[in-house]
Amino acid sequence: MKIILLSTVLLLSITLSAQKRYYFTGNDMTVDSVLFLDENPATVAIEVRCALQSVKEESGRGRSWWGIAWNYRSSSDYDYVVLRPFNTDFGAIDDRRVMAVEYGSMTDGDFRVYSEEVMTSGINMAKGFNSLLLEWGNGVMRVFAGSKELHKVMELGVSLPESRECRIVSSSAVDIASVVLECGEDKVKNLTTDYEMEVVMKRLELSVDPMEGIWCYLDRETDDSRARLGGQYKVIILGNGNGYDILYYGGARVNESEWKPLMLKGALSPTPFQRNYNLVWHDSMMERMDEELHATLSEEGILSFEFPIYRSRLRFFRMTEPNP
């Protein structure tokens, strides 16, 4: 069973669940197929495995190529990384077949090459299948290529794709074995709200709603084999018209640097039962939890967040003054 923290989960689980991954086979894709990225991703990775159906040996720059295009505006206007086989010295005794890995842009139908690396091994130089992987994140693009295993070819200061549309591009017919698209969520951006601290504090000063206020960590009951505590939180609970928003105020220990005041920590929605609420909670790695969660407010004013699947509970008390 996956161990969760009421404010975080195991890092391995987070790494996997933070990504949205899409798989396609050759039966699903053609050169004309469009790959759509998720909205506002934090990271993007595209891996394509292809083979050119026809490759001729020739002098000069290879005229056969295939690759990945992004910021695709038209068939003559896009950014790209392509694999381009060519001969080092066609017709000579010491001629060799090698593979250029080329980054550039197609502008008005013309190639504009920004960076190029040549692979002499680890990749099929003719008709065999090769894999090409592009990874974007933190202002960097990493390029990997290879036939049986991927080799890092280049790392460049290239920002994330500006548009959602990506494609496979080629000079001629290709066989497509598989395509994998992976987009990492920008979880910080997703949980950032429009609330302003001065406005929120003013609302709390005037509120007569017993649920609204600053709530501070009191204690916990947790099954350490299923859940662990990652912080002693202060949260702000504020009505939103349909229930309540739970806003982070402080106290994080795990992933502390990512959490900022007034980010969305969770939500409460009413049930048919007085002082009982459905609960949505975002753990410290900003993963959403909503399976069988609920909250109750006792007659004594203790607010309990219940995580029954994980045999765990967090309890909070309401500050009598709106400012800590």
Short mmCIF file of N, CA and C in Angstrom, two decimals, residues 105-270:
data_model
loop_
_atom_site.label_atom_id
_atom_site.label_comp_id
_atom_site.label_asym_id
_atom_site.label_seq_id
_atom_site.Cartn_x
_atom_site.Cartn_y
_atom_site.Cartn_z
N SER A 105 14.90 25.58 -36.85
CA SER A 105 13.52 25.98 -37.15
C SER A 105 13.32 25.94 -38.66
N MET A 106 12.10 25.60 -39.03
CA MET A 106 11.69 25.68 -40.42
C MET A 106 10.99 27.03 -40.59
N THR A 107 11.53 27.87 -41.47
CA THR A 107 10.98 29.20 -41.69
C THR A 107 10.76 29.41 -43.17
N ASP A 108 9.51 29.59 -43.54
CA ASP A 108 9.16 29.75 -44.96
C ASP A 108 9.70 28.61 -45.82
N GLY A 109 9.69 27.40 -45.23
CA GLY A 109 10.12 26.23 -45.97
C GLY A 109 11.61 25.99 -45.99
N ASP A 110 12.40 26.83 -45.33
CA ASP A 110 13.86 26.68 -45.30
C ASP A 110 14.33 26.27 -43.91
N PHE A 111 15.32 25.38 -43.87
CA PHE A 111 15.92 24.96 -42.60
C PHE A 111 16.85 26.05 -42.08
N ARG A 112 16.69 26.37 -40.82
CA ARG A 112 17.63 27.26 -40.14
C ARG A 112 18.19 26.48 -38.95
N VAL A 113 19.45 26.04 -39.06
CA VAL A 113 20.06 25.16 -38.07
C VAL A 113 20.73 25.98 -36.99
N TYR A 114 20.37 25.70 -35.72
CA TYR A 114 20.96 26.39 -34.58
C TYR A 114 22.06 25.57 -33.90
N SER A 115 21.89 24.26 -33.91
CA SER A 115 22.87 23.40 -33.24
C SER A 115 22.83 22.02 -33.89
N GLU A 116 24.00 21.38 -33.98
CA GLU A 116 24.07 20.06 -34.60
C GLU A 116 25.15 19.23 -33.93
N GLU A 117 24.84 17.97 -33.66
CA GLU A 117 25.81 17.01 -33.14
C GLU A 117 25.77 15.78 -34.04
N VAL A 118 26.91 15.13 -34.20
CA VAL A 118 27.01 13.96 -35.08
C VAL A 118 27.23 12.71 -34.23
N MET A 119 26.39 11.69 -34.44
CA MET A 119 26.53 10.40 -33.76
C MET A 119 27.19 9.43 -34.72
N THR A 120 28.20 8.73 -34.23
CA THR A 120 28.92 7.75 -35.06
C THR A 120 28.64 6.32 -34.64
N SER A 121 27.92 6.14 -33.53
CA SER A 121 27.59 4.79 -33.05
C SER A 121 26.34 4.87 -32.19
N GLY A 122 25.79 3.68 -31.89
CA GLY A 122 24.61 3.62 -31.02
C GLY A 122 23.32 4.00 -31.70
N ILE A 123 23.35 4.12 -33.03
CA ILE A 123 22.15 4.52 -33.76
C ILE A 123 22.19 3.92 -35.15
N ASN A 124 21.03 3.54 -35.68
CA ASN A 124 20.96 2.98 -37.04
C ASN A 124 21.16 4.09 -38.05
N MET A 125 22.09 3.89 -38.97
CA MET A 125 22.42 4.91 -39.95
C MET A 125 21.61 4.79 -41.24
N ALA A 126 20.81 3.72 -41.34
CA ALA A 126 20.04 3.52 -42.56
C ALA A 126 18.56 3.37 -42.24
N LYS A 127 17.98 2.17 -42.52
CA LYS A 127 16.53 2.01 -42.42
C LYS A 127 16.04 1.55 -41.04
N GLY A 128 16.93 1.19 -40.14
CA GLY A 128 16.49 0.64 -38.87
C GLY A 128 15.77 1.65 -37.99
N PHE A 129 15.06 1.14 -36.99
CA PHE A 129 14.32 2.00 -36.07
C PHE A 129 15.27 2.72 -35.11
N ASN A 130 14.99 3.97 -34.89
CA ASN A 130 15.69 4.78 -33.90
C ASN A 130 14.67 5.49 -33.01
N SER A 131 15.10 5.81 -31.80
CA SER A 131 14.26 6.58 -30.88
C SER A 131 14.84 7.97 -30.71
N LEU A 132 13.95 8.95 -30.63
CA LEU A 132 14.33 10.34 -30.39
C LEU A 132 13.48 10.86 -29.24
N LEU A 133 14.14 11.38 -28.22
CA LEU A 133 13.47 11.88 -27.02
C LEU A 133 13.85 13.34 -26.80
N LEU A 134 12.85 14.19 -26.65
CA LEU A 134 13.05 15.59 -26.28
C LEU A 134 12.42 15.83 -24.92
N GLU A 135 13.18 16.48 -24.04
CA GLU A 135 12.69 16.83 -22.71
C GLU A 135 12.86 18.33 -22.48
N TRP A 136 11.79 18.98 -22.03
CA TRP A 136 11.85 20.40 -21.68
C TRP A 136 11.54 20.58 -20.21
N GLY A 137 12.25 21.51 -19.58
CA GLY A 137 11.97 21.87 -18.20
C GLY A 137 12.99 22.83 -17.66
N ASN A 138 12.53 23.79 -16.86
CA ASN A 138 13.41 24.78 -16.25
C ASN A 138 14.26 25.53 -17.27
N GLY A 139 13.65 25.84 -18.42
CA GLY A 139 14.35 26.62 -19.43
C GLY A 139 15.38 25.85 -20.23
N VAL A 140 15.38 24.53 -20.14
CA VAL A 140 16.38 23.69 -20.82
C VAL A 140 15.67 22.64 -21.66
N MET A 141 16.22 22.35 -22.83
CA MET A 141 15.77 21.22 -23.65
C MET A 141 16.91 20.21 -23.73
N ARG A 142 16.62 18.96 -23.42
CA ARG A 142 17.61 17.88 -23.53
C ARG A 142 17.18 16.96 -24.66
N VAL A 143 18.15 16.54 -25.46
CA VAL A 143 17.88 15.70 -26.63
C VAL A 143 18.62 14.38 -26.46
N PHE A 144 17.88 13.27 -26.63
CA PHE A 144 18.45 11.93 -26.55
C PHE A 144 18.09 11.18 -27.82
N ALA A 145 18.98 10.29 -28.25
CA ALA A 145 18.71 9.50 -29.46
C ALA A 145 19.45 8.18 -29.35
N GLY A 146 18.98 7.18 -30.11
CA GLY A 146 19.65 5.89 -30.13
C GLY A 146 18.78 4.82 -30.75
N SER A 147 19.39 3.70 -31.07
CA SER A 147 18.65 2.58 -31.67
C SER A 147 18.14 1.63 -30.61
N LYS A 148 19.03 1.14 -29.75
CA LYS A 148 18.63 0.19 -28.70
C LYS A 148 18.49 0.87 -27.35
N GLU A 149 19.27 1.89 -27.11
CA GLU A 149 19.17 2.67 -25.88
C GLU A 149 19.42 4.13 -26.21
N LEU A 150 18.89 4.99 -25.35
CA LEU A 150 18.99 6.42 -25.60
C LEU A 150 20.31 6.98 -25.07
N HIS A 151 20.92 7.87 -25.87
CA HIS A 151 22.15 8.54 -25.48
C HIS A 151 21.89 10.04 -25.48
N LYS A 152 22.36 10.72 -24.46
CA LYS A 152 22.18 12.17 -24.43
C LYS A 152 23.07 12.81 -25.48
N VAL A 153 22.46 13.62 -26.35
CA VAL A 153 23.18 14.21 -27.48
C VAL A 153 23.46 15.69 -27.25
N MET A 154 22.48 16.41 -26.73
CA MET A 154 22.69 17.84 -26.51
C MET A 154 21.78 18.36 -25.41
N GLU A 155 22.18 19.46 -24.81
CA GLU A 155 21.40 20.16 -23.80
C GLU A 155 21.49 21.65 -24.11
N LEU A 156 20.33 22.26 -24.34
CA LEU A 156 20.30 23.63 -24.85
C LEU A 156 19.34 24.49 -24.04
N GLY A 157 19.59 25.77 -24.03
CA GLY A 157 18.68 26.71 -23.37
C GLY A 157 17.48 27.00 -24.24
N VAL A 158 16.52 26.11 -24.22
CA VAL A 158 15.30 26.24 -25.03
C VAL A 158 14.10 26.11 -24.11
N SER A 159 13.22 27.08 -24.14
CA SER A 159 12.07 27.09 -23.26
C SER A 159 11.00 26.11 -23.72
N LEU A 160 10.01 25.90 -22.87
CA LEU A 160 8.90 25.00 -23.19
C LEU A 160 8.20 25.44 -24.48
N PRO A 161 7.60 24.49 -25.19
CA PRO A 161 6.83 24.87 -26.38
C PRO A 161 5.79 25.94 -26.05
N GLU A 162 5.67 26.91 -26.95
CA GLU A 162 4.74 28.01 -26.72
C GLU A 162 3.30 27.65 -27.07
N SER A 163 3.13 26.72 -28.01
CA SER A 163 1.79 26.27 -28.37
C SER A 163 1.62 24.81 -28.00
N ARG A 164 0.39 24.33 -28.02
CA ARG A 164 0.11 22.96 -27.60
C ARG A 164 0.37 21.95 -28.71
N GLU A 165 0.50 22.39 -29.96
CA GLU A 165 0.52 21.47 -31.10
C GLU A 165 1.93 21.02 -31.44
N CYS A 166 2.14 19.70 -31.46
CA CYS A 166 3.41 19.10 -31.88
C CYS A 166 3.10 18.03 -32.92
N ARG A 167 4.10 17.70 -33.74
CA ARG A 167 3.90 16.70 -34.79
C ARG A 167 5.20 15.93 -35.04
N ILE A 168 5.05 14.78 -35.71
CA ILE A 168 6.18 14.09 -36.31
C ILE A 168 6.34 14.66 -37.71
N VAL A 169 7.57 15.01 -38.08
CA VAL A 169 7.84 15.54 -39.42
C VAL A 169 8.89 14.66 -40.09
N SER A 170 8.83 14.60 -41.42
CA SER A 170 9.79 13.77 -42.14
C SER A 170 9.89 14.23 -43.59
N SER A 171 10.98 13.82 -44.23
CA SER A 171 11.21 14.14 -45.64
C SER A 171 10.45 13.20 -46.56
N SER A 172 10.15 12.01 -46.05
CA SER A 172 9.50 10.98 -46.87
C SER A 172 8.79 10.01 -45.93
N ALA A 173 8.30 8.90 -46.47
CA ALA A 173 7.53 7.95 -45.68
C ALA A 173 8.36 7.36 -44.54
N VAL A 174 7.72 7.21 -43.38
CA VAL A 174 8.36 6.60 -42.22
C VAL A 174 7.44 5.54 -41.63
N ASP A 175 8.05 4.57 -40.96
CA ASP A 175 7.32 3.61 -40.15
C ASP A 175 7.39 4.09 -38.70
N ILE A 176 6.24 4.23 -38.07
CA ILE A 176 6.17 4.70 -36.68
C ILE A 176 5.87 3.52 -35.78
N ALA A 177 6.75 3.26 -34.82
CA ALA A 177 6.55 2.15 -33.89
C ALA A 177 5.76 2.60 -32.67
N SER A 178 6.14 3.76 -32.10
CA SER A 178 5.47 4.21 -30.87
C SER A 178 5.75 5.68 -30.63
N VAL A 179 4.85 6.28 -29.86
CA VAL A 179 5.00 7.66 -29.43
C VAL A 179 4.58 7.74 -27.97
N VAL A 180 5.38 8.42 -27.16
CA VAL A 180 5.03 8.65 -25.76
C VAL A 180 5.10 10.15 -25.49
N LEU A 181 4.03 10.68 -24.94
CA LEU A 181 3.96 12.10 -24.57
C LEU A 181 3.74 12.18 -23.07
N GLU A 182 4.55 12.98 -22.39
CA GLU A 182 4.43 13.14 -20.94
C GLU A 182 4.48 14.62 -20.59
N CYS A 183 3.48 15.07 -19.84
CA CYS A 183 3.41 16.46 -19.41
C CYS A 183 3.36 16.51 -17.89
N GLY A 184 4.24 17.30 -17.31
CA GLY A 184 4.26 17.47 -15.87
C GLY A 184 3.42 18.68 -15.47
N GLU A 185 2.60 18.50 -14.46
CA GLU A 185 1.73 19.59 -14.02
C GLU A 185 2.54 20.71 -13.37
N ASP A 186 2.10 21.93 -13.57
CA ASP A 186 2.60 23.08 -12.81
C ASP A 186 1.70 23.20 -11.59
N LYS A 187 2.02 22.39 -10.57
CA LYS A 187 1.12 22.28 -9.43
C LYS A 187 1.07 23.56 -8.60
N VAL A 188 2.18 24.28 -8.55
CA VAL A 188 2.18 25.55 -7.82
C VAL A 188 1.20 26.52 -8.46
N LYS A 189 1.27 26.62 -9.78
CA LYS A 189 0.37 27.53 -10.49
C LYS A 189 -1.08 27.10 -10.33
N ASN A 190 -1.33 25.78 -10.37
CA ASN A 190 -2.69 25.28 -10.26
C ASN A 190 -3.32 25.61 -8.92
N LEU A 191 -2.51 25.70 -7.87
CA LEU A 191 -3.05 25.93 -6.52
C LEU A 191 -2.92 27.38 -6.06
N THR A 192 -2.36 28.23 -6.90
CA THR A 192 -2.27 29.65 -6.56
C THR A 192 -3.63 30.30 -6.75
N THR A 193 -4.07 31.07 -5.77
CA THR A 193 -5.39 31.70 -5.82
C THR A 193 -5.25 33.21 -6.04
N ASP A 194 -6.40 33.86 -6.20
CA ASP A 194 -6.44 35.31 -6.38
C ASP A 194 -6.69 36.06 -5.08
N TYR A 195 -6.73 35.34 -3.97
CA TYR A 195 -6.98 36.00 -2.69
C TYR A 195 -5.83 36.95 -2.35
N GLU A 196 -6.16 38.05 -1.66
CA GLU A 196 -5.18 39.00 -1.16
C GLU A 196 -5.25 39.02 0.36
N MET A 197 -4.07 39.00 1.00
CA MET A 197 -4.02 38.83 2.45
C MET A 197 -4.79 39.92 3.18
N GLU A 198 -4.62 41.16 2.78
CA GLU A 198 -5.30 42.26 3.48
C GLU A 198 -6.82 42.10 3.40
N VAL A 199 -7.31 41.71 2.24
CA VAL A 199 -8.75 41.53 2.06
C VAL A 199 -9.25 40.35 2.88
N VAL A 200 -8.49 39.26 2.88
CA VAL A 200 -8.87 38.07 3.64
C VAL A 200 -8.94 38.38 5.13
N MET A 201 -7.92 39.07 5.66
CA MET A 201 -7.91 39.37 7.08
C MET A 201 -9.08 40.29 7.48
N LYS A 202 -9.42 41.20 6.59
CA LYS A 202 -10.55 42.08 6.86
C LYS A 202 -11.84 41.28 6.92
N ARG A 203 -11.99 40.33 6.00
CA ARG A 203 -13.17 39.48 6.02
C ARG A 203 -13.27 38.68 7.31
N LEU A 204 -12.13 38.16 7.77
CA LEU A 204 -12.14 37.36 8.99
C LEU A 204 -12.51 38.21 10.20
N GLU A 205 -12.05 39.44 10.24
CA GLU A 205 -12.38 40.33 11.35
C GLU A 205 -13.88 40.57 11.46
N LEU A 206 -14.55 40.62 10.32
CA LEU A 206 -15.98 40.94 10.29
C LEU A 206 -16.87 39.71 10.30
N SER A 207 -16.30 38.52 10.08
CA SER A 207 -17.11 37.31 9.92
C SER A 207 -17.72 36.84 11.24
N VAL A 208 -18.95 36.35 11.16
CA VAL A 208 -19.61 35.72 12.31
C VAL A 208 -19.82 34.23 12.05
N ASP A 209 -19.27 33.73 10.95
CA ASP A 209 -19.37 32.31 10.60
C ASP A 209 -18.37 31.54 11.45
N PRO A 210 -18.82 30.54 12.24
CA PRO A 210 -17.89 29.80 13.11
C PRO A 210 -16.86 28.97 12.35
N MET A 211 -17.09 28.74 11.05
CA MET A 211 -16.11 27.98 10.28
C MET A 211 -15.00 28.87 9.74
N GLU A 212 -15.29 30.14 9.54
CA GLU A 212 -14.29 31.04 8.97
C GLU A 212 -13.30 31.47 10.03
N GLY A 213 -12.03 31.49 9.65
CA GLY A 213 -11.00 31.92 10.59
C GLY A 213 -9.68 31.27 10.28
N ILE A 214 -8.72 31.50 11.15
CA ILE A 214 -7.40 30.85 11.08
C ILE A 214 -7.43 29.66 12.01
N TRP A 215 -7.15 28.49 11.46
CA TRP A 215 -7.18 27.23 12.22
C TRP A 215 -5.76 26.70 12.34
N CYS A 216 -5.40 26.30 13.55
CA CYS A 216 -4.03 25.86 13.85
C CYS A 216 -4.01 24.38 14.21
N TYR A 217 -2.95 23.75 13.81
CA TYR A 217 -2.75 22.33 14.14
C TYR A 217 -2.83 22.11 15.64
N LEU A 218 -3.62 21.11 16.04
CA LEU A 218 -3.75 20.75 17.46
C LEU A 218 -3.04 19.43 17.73
N ASP A 219 -3.47 18.37 17.08
CA ASP A 219 -2.84 17.07 17.28
C ASP A 219 -3.24 16.15 16.14
N ARG A 220 -2.80 14.91 16.25
CA ARG A 220 -3.07 13.95 15.18
C ARG A 220 -3.22 12.56 15.74
N GLU A 221 -3.89 11.71 14.99
CA GLU A 221 -3.90 10.26 15.19
C GLU A 221 -3.60 9.65 13.84
N THR A 222 -2.45 9.02 13.71
CA THR A 222 -2.05 8.47 12.42
C THR A 222 -1.54 7.05 12.55
N ASP A 223 -1.79 6.27 11.54
CA ASP A 223 -1.21 4.94 11.40
C ASP A 223 0.09 5.12 10.63
N ASP A 224 1.23 4.98 11.32
CA ASP A 224 2.51 5.30 10.70
C ASP A 224 2.86 4.36 9.55
N SER A 225 2.18 3.22 9.45
CA SER A 225 2.41 2.34 8.31
C SER A 225 1.68 2.81 7.07
N ARG A 226 0.75 3.76 7.25
CA ARG A 226 -0.06 4.25 6.14
C ARG A 226 0.09 5.75 5.92
N ALA A 227 0.37 6.50 6.97
CA ALA A 227 0.40 7.96 6.86
C ALA A 227 1.40 8.55 7.83
N ARG A 228 1.99 9.66 7.42
CA ARG A 228 2.93 10.38 8.27
C ARG A 228 2.65 11.87 8.14
N LEU A 229 2.95 12.59 9.19
CA LEU A 229 2.69 14.02 9.20
C LEU A 229 3.89 14.77 8.62
N GLY A 230 3.61 15.71 7.72
CA GLY A 230 4.69 16.47 7.10
C GLY A 230 4.74 17.92 7.53
N GLY A 231 3.88 18.34 8.45
CA GLY A 231 3.90 19.73 8.90
C GLY A 231 2.81 19.98 9.92
N GLN A 232 3.01 20.98 10.73
CA GLN A 232 2.00 21.41 11.69
C GLN A 232 1.38 22.70 11.15
N TYR A 233 0.28 22.53 10.46
CA TYR A 233 -0.25 23.60 9.63
C TYR A 233 -1.08 24.62 10.37
N LYS A 234 -1.03 25.83 9.82
CA LYS A 234 -2.06 26.84 10.03
C LYS A 234 -2.75 27.02 8.69
N VAL A 235 -4.08 26.99 8.70
CA VAL A 235 -4.84 27.19 7.48
C VAL A 235 -5.91 28.24 7.72
N ILE A 236 -6.29 28.90 6.66
CA ILE A 236 -7.41 29.85 6.70
C ILE A 236 -8.61 29.18 6.03
N ILE A 237 -9.74 29.20 6.70
CA ILE A 237 -10.97 28.69 6.09
C ILE A 237 -11.86 29.88 5.79
N LEU A 238 -12.30 29.93 4.53
CA LEU A 238 -13.03 31.10 4.05
C LEU A 238 -14.17 30.63 3.16
N GLY A 239 -15.36 31.15 3.39
CA GLY A 239 -16.51 30.78 2.59
C GLY A 239 -16.34 31.19 1.14
N ASN A 240 -16.84 30.33 0.24
CA ASN A 240 -16.73 30.62 -1.19
C ASN A 240 -18.08 30.62 -1.91
N GLY A 241 -19.17 30.60 -1.15
CA GLY A 241 -20.50 30.59 -1.74
C GLY A 241 -21.12 29.22 -1.85
N ASN A 242 -20.29 28.20 -2.04
CA ASN A 242 -20.78 26.82 -2.14
C ASN A 242 -20.27 25.94 -1.01
N GLY A 243 -19.40 26.47 -0.24
CA GLY A 243 -18.75 25.75 0.85
C GLY A 243 -17.63 26.62 1.37
N TYR A 244 -16.45 26.02 1.53
CA TYR A 244 -15.33 26.77 2.07
C TYR A 244 -14.04 26.40 1.34
N ASP A 245 -13.21 27.39 1.11
CA ASP A 245 -11.84 27.14 0.67
C ASP A 245 -10.95 27.01 1.89
N ILE A 246 -10.01 26.06 1.82
CA ILE A 246 -8.98 25.92 2.85
C ILE A 246 -7.70 26.47 2.25
N LEU A 247 -7.19 27.55 2.83
CA LEU A 247 -6.02 28.23 2.27
C LEU A 247 -4.81 28.00 3.18
N TYR A 248 -3.69 27.69 2.56
CA TYR A 248 -2.45 27.52 3.33
C TYR A 248 -2.04 28.84 3.96
N TYR A 249 -1.62 28.77 5.26
CA TYR A 249 -1.15 29.97 5.95
C TYR A 249 0.28 29.81 6.47
N GLY A 250 0.65 28.58 6.84
CA GLY A 250 2.00 28.35 7.33
C GLY A 250 2.13 26.96 7.93
N GLY A 251 3.35 26.62 8.36
CA GLY A 251 3.58 25.38 9.10
C GLY A 251 4.10 24.20 8.31
N ALA A 252 4.28 24.34 7.00
CA ALA A 252 4.77 23.20 6.22
C ALA A 252 6.22 22.88 6.59
N ARG A 253 6.52 21.62 6.64
CA ARG A 253 7.90 21.17 6.83
C ARG A 253 8.41 20.48 5.57
N VAL A 254 7.59 19.61 5.00
CA VAL A 254 7.93 18.95 3.75
C VAL A 254 7.49 19.85 2.60
N ASN A 255 8.39 20.08 1.64
CA ASN A 255 8.11 20.93 0.49
C ASN A 255 7.77 22.36 0.91
N GLU A 256 8.38 22.79 2.01
CA GLU A 256 8.07 24.10 2.58
C GLU A 256 8.30 25.24 1.59
N SER A 257 9.35 25.14 0.78
CA SER A 257 9.68 26.26 -0.10
C SER A 257 8.64 26.49 -1.19
N GLU A 258 7.85 25.46 -1.52
CA GLU A 258 6.87 25.58 -2.59
C GLU A 258 5.55 26.19 -2.12
N TRP A 259 5.24 26.03 -0.84
CA TRP A 259 3.96 26.51 -0.33
C TRP A 259 4.08 27.97 0.07
N LYS A 260 3.15 28.77 -0.44
CA LYS A 260 3.08 30.20 -0.13
C LYS A 260 1.71 30.51 0.46
N PRO A 261 1.63 31.49 1.38
CA PRO A 261 0.33 31.84 1.97
C PRO A 261 -0.72 32.12 0.91
N LEU A 262 -1.92 31.61 1.20
CA LEU A 262 -3.13 31.76 0.40
C LEU A 262 -3.18 30.84 -0.81
N MET A 263 -2.23 29.90 -0.93
CA MET A 263 -2.40 28.83 -1.90
C MET A 263 -3.51 27.90 -1.42
N LEU A 264 -4.19 27.25 -2.36
CA LEU A 264 -5.31 26.39 -2.02
C LEU A 264 -4.81 25.08 -1.41
N LYS A 265 -5.18 24.83 -0.15
CA LYS A 265 -4.78 23.60 0.53
C LYS A 265 -5.89 22.56 0.50
N GLY A 266 -7.11 23.01 0.28
CA GLY A 266 -8.22 22.07 0.23
C GLY A 266 -9.54 22.79 0.10
N ALA A 267 -10.62 22.04 0.33
CA ALA A 267 -11.96 22.61 0.24
C ALA A 267 -12.92 21.78 1.08
N LEU A 268 -13.95 22.44 1.58
CA LEU A 268 -15.02 21.79 2.32
C LEU A 268 -16.33 22.06 1.59
N SER A 269 -17.13 21.02 1.45
CA SER A 269 -18.46 21.19 0.86
C SER A 269 -19.49 20.58 1.81
N PRO A 270 -20.68 21.17 1.88
CA PRO A 270 -21.67 20.73 2.87
C PRO A 270 -22.23 19.34 2.58
#
